[in-house]
Coordinates of C-alpha atoms in Angstrom, one line a residue:
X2 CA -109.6 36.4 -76.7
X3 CA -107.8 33.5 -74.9
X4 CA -110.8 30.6 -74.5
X5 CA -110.2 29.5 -71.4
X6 CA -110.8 33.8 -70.2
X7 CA -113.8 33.7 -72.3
X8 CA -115.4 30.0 -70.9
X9 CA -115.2 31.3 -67.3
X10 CA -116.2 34.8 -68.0
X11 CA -119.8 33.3 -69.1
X12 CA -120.8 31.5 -65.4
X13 CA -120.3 34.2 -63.5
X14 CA -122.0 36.5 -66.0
X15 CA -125.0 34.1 -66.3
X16 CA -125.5 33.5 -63.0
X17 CA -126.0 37.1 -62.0
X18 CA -128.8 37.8 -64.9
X19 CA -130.2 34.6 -64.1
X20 CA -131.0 36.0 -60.4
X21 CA -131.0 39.4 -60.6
X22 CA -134.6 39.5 -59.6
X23 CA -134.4 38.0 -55.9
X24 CA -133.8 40.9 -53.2
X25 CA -133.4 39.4 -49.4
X26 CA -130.4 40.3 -47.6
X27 CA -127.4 37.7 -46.8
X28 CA -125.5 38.8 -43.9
X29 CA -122.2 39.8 -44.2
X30 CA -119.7 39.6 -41.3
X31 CA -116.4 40.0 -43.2
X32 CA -114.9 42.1 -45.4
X33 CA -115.7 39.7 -48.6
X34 CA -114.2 41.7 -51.3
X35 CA -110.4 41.3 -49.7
X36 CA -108.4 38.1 -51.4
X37 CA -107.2 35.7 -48.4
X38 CA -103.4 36.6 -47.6
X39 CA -100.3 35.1 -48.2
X40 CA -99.5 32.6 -45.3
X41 CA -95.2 32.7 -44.8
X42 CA -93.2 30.3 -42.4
X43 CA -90.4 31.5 -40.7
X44 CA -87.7 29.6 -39.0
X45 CA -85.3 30.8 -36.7
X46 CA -83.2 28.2 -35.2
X47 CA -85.4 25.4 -35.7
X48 CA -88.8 26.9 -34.7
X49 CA -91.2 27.5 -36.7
X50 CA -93.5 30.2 -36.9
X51 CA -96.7 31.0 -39.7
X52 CA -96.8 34.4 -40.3
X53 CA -99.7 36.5 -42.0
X54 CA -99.9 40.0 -43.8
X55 CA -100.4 42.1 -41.2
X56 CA -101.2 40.2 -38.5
X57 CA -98.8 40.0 -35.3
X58 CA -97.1 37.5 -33.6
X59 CA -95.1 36.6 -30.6
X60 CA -92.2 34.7 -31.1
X61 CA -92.0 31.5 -28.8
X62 CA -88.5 33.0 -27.3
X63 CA -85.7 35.2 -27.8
X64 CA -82.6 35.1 -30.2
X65 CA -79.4 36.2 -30.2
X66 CA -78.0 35.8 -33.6
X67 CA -80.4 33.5 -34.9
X68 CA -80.5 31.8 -38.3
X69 CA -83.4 32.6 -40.2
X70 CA -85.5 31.7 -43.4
X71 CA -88.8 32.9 -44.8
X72 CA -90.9 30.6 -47.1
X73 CA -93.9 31.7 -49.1
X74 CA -96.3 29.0 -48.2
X75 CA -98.2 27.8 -51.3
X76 CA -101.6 28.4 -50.2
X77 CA -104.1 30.9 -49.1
X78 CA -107.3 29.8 -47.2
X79 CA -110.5 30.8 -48.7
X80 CA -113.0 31.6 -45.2
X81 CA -116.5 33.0 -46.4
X82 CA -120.2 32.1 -45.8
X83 CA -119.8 29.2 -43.7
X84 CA -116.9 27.2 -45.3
X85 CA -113.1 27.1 -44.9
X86 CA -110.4 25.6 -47.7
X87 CA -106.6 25.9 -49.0
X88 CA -105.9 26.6 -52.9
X89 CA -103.4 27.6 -54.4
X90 CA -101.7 30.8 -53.5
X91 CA -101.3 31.9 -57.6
X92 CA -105.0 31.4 -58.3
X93 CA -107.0 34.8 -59.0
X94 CA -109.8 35.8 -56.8
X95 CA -112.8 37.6 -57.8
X96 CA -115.6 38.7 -55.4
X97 CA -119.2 39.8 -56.3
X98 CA -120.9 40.5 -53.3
X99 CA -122.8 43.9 -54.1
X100 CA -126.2 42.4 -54.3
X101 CA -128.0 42.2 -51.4
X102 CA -129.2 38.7 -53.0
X103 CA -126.3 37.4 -54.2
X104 CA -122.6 37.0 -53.4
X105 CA -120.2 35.1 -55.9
X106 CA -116.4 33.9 -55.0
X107 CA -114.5 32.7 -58.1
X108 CA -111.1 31.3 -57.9
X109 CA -109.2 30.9 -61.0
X110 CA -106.4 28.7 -62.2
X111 CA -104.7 28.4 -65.6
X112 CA -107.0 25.0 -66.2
X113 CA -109.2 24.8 -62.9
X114 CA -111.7 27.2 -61.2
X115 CA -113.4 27.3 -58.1
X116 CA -116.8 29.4 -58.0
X117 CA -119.0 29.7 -53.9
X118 CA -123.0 30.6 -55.1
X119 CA -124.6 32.2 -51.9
X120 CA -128.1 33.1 -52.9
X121 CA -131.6 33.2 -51.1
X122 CA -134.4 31.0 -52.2
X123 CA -133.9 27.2 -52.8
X124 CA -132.3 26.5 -56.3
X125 CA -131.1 22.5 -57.3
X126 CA -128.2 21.6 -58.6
X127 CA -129.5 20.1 -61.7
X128 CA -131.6 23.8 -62.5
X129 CA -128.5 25.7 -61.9
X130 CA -126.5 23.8 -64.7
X131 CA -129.9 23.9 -67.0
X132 CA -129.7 27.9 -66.6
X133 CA -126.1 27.8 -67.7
X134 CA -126.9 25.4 -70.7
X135 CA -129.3 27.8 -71.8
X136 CA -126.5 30.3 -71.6
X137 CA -123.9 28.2 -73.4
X138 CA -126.4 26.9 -76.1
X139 CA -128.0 23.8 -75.5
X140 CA -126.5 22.1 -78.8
X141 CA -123.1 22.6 -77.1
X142 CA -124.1 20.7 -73.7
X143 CA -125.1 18.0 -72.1
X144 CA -125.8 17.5 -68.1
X145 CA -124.4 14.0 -67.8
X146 CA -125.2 12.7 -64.0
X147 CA -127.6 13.8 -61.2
X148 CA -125.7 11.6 -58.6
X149 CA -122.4 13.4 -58.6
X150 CA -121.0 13.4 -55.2
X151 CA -118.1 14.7 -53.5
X152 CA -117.0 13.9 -49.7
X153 CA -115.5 16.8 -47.9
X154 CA -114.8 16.9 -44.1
X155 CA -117.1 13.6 -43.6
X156 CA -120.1 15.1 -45.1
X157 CA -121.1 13.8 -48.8
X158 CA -122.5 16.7 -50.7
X159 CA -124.2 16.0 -53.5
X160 CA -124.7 17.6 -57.3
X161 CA -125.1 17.5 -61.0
X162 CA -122.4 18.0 -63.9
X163 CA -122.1 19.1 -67.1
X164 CA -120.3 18.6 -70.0
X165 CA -119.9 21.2 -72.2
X166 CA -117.8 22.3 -75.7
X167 CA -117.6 26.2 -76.1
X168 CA -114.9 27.8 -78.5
X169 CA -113.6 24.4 -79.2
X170 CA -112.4 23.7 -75.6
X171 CA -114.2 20.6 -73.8
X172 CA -115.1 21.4 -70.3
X173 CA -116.7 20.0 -67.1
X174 CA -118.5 21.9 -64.6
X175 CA -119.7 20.1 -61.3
X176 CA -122.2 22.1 -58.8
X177 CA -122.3 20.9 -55.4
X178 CA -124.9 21.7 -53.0
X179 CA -123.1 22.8 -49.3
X180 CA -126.2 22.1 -46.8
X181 CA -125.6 24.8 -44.0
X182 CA -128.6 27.0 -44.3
X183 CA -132.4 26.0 -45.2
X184 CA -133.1 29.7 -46.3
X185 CA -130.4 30.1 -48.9
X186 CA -128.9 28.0 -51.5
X187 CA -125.0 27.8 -51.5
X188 CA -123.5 26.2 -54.4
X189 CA -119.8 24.7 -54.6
X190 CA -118.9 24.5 -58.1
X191 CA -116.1 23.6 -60.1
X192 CA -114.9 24.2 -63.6
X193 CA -112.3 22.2 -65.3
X194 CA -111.0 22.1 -68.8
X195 CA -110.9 17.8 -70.1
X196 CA -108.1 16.3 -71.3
X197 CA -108.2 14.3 -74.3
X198 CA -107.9 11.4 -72.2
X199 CA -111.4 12.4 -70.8
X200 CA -109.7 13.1 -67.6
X201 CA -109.3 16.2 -65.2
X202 CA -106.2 18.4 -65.6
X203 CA -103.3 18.0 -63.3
X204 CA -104.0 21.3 -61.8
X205 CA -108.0 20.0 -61.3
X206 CA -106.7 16.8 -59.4
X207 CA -104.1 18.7 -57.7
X208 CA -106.4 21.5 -56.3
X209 CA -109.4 18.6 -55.2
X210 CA -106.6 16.8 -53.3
X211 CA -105.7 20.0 -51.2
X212 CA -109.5 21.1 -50.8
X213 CA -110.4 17.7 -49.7
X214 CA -107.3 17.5 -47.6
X215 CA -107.9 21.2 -45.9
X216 CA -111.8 21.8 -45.9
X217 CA -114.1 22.6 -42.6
X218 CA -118.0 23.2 -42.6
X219 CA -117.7 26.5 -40.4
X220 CA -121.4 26.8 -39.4

């Protein structure tokens, strides 16, 4: 089994036993199983126009004869449970939102992975991690800072990250708590292998940038 397949297989499975005895209801207002859709831009002429599966649109005036390109654009934008972001259009997207008490979003790179935590009850950063330390094996992690902090859209959220070695592979995973509801814990986490270096990958700095760049607080 390929290591990296095997590393982020274990969160979300951990996560799920971990909570499995919680049963409130979060609402659902969207169909939350459905992967975001290609975004294309189409030029005729000049003008531009963003086009979505399935979704019409008017042109801004007529052609006759125009010249015209379509261009995949390279992201989709992830809209669930309060929050709005761009990753890349070639990640894969998972959804686990059968429980009534829990919904999981996982979005997953070659080297980088994206994971939303919805879940009722009030759960820290640092106790999440500790959970998936216990998972992991405790000899094979350690939680190395409580001050982690990440600034998206103006608003510093703040969390806890751990480093970890499982099948030989050194990884970092940092949990973010998103403060929209008092209720429910909502955890933004992120996954990426380590370079030798000691550094995030390419596609880990790459994928911040755009998040950073693109992300709205929707509630």
């Amino acid at each position: 089994m390929n290591h990296r397949i095997f590393v982020f297989s274990l969160v979300a499975i951990f996560f799920l036993v971990s909570r499995a005895a919680q049963s409130q209801l979060i609402s659902t207002t969207l169909d939350e199983t459905s992967e975001p859709p290609l975004s294309f831009e189409l030029t005729l002429d000049g003008d531009v126009v963003t086009l979505q599966d399935g979704v019409p649109v008017k042109l801004p005036r007529n052609y006759e004869r125009p010249t015209v390109k379509l261009t995949v654009q390279p992201y989709r934008i992830f809209t669930f449970q309060g929050i709005s972001f761009e990753y890349p259009s070639g990640f894969g997207f998972e959804a686990d939102v059968d429980e009534e008490h829990y919904k999981n979003w996982t979005l997953s790179g070659n080297d980088f992975k994206i994971m939303y935590f919805v879940l009722e009850g009030q759960l820290p950063t640092r106790e999440f991690l500790e959970n998936m330390a216990q998972q992991f094996g405790k000899e094979n992690c350690q939680i190395a800072d409580d001050r982690s902090s990440i600034i998206l859209e103006e608003r510093r959220l703040l969390g806890s990250t751990l480093h970890a070695t499982l099948a030989g592979q050194r990884i970092q995973i940092d949990a973010y708590a998103v403060p929209i509801n008092q209720t429910e814990t909502r955890l933004l986490v992120f996954q990426d292998r380590v370079r030798e270096s000691g550094l995030r990958t390419t596609e880990g700095q790459a994928t911040l940038d755009v998040m950073r760049s693109s992300f709205k607080f929707l509630d």
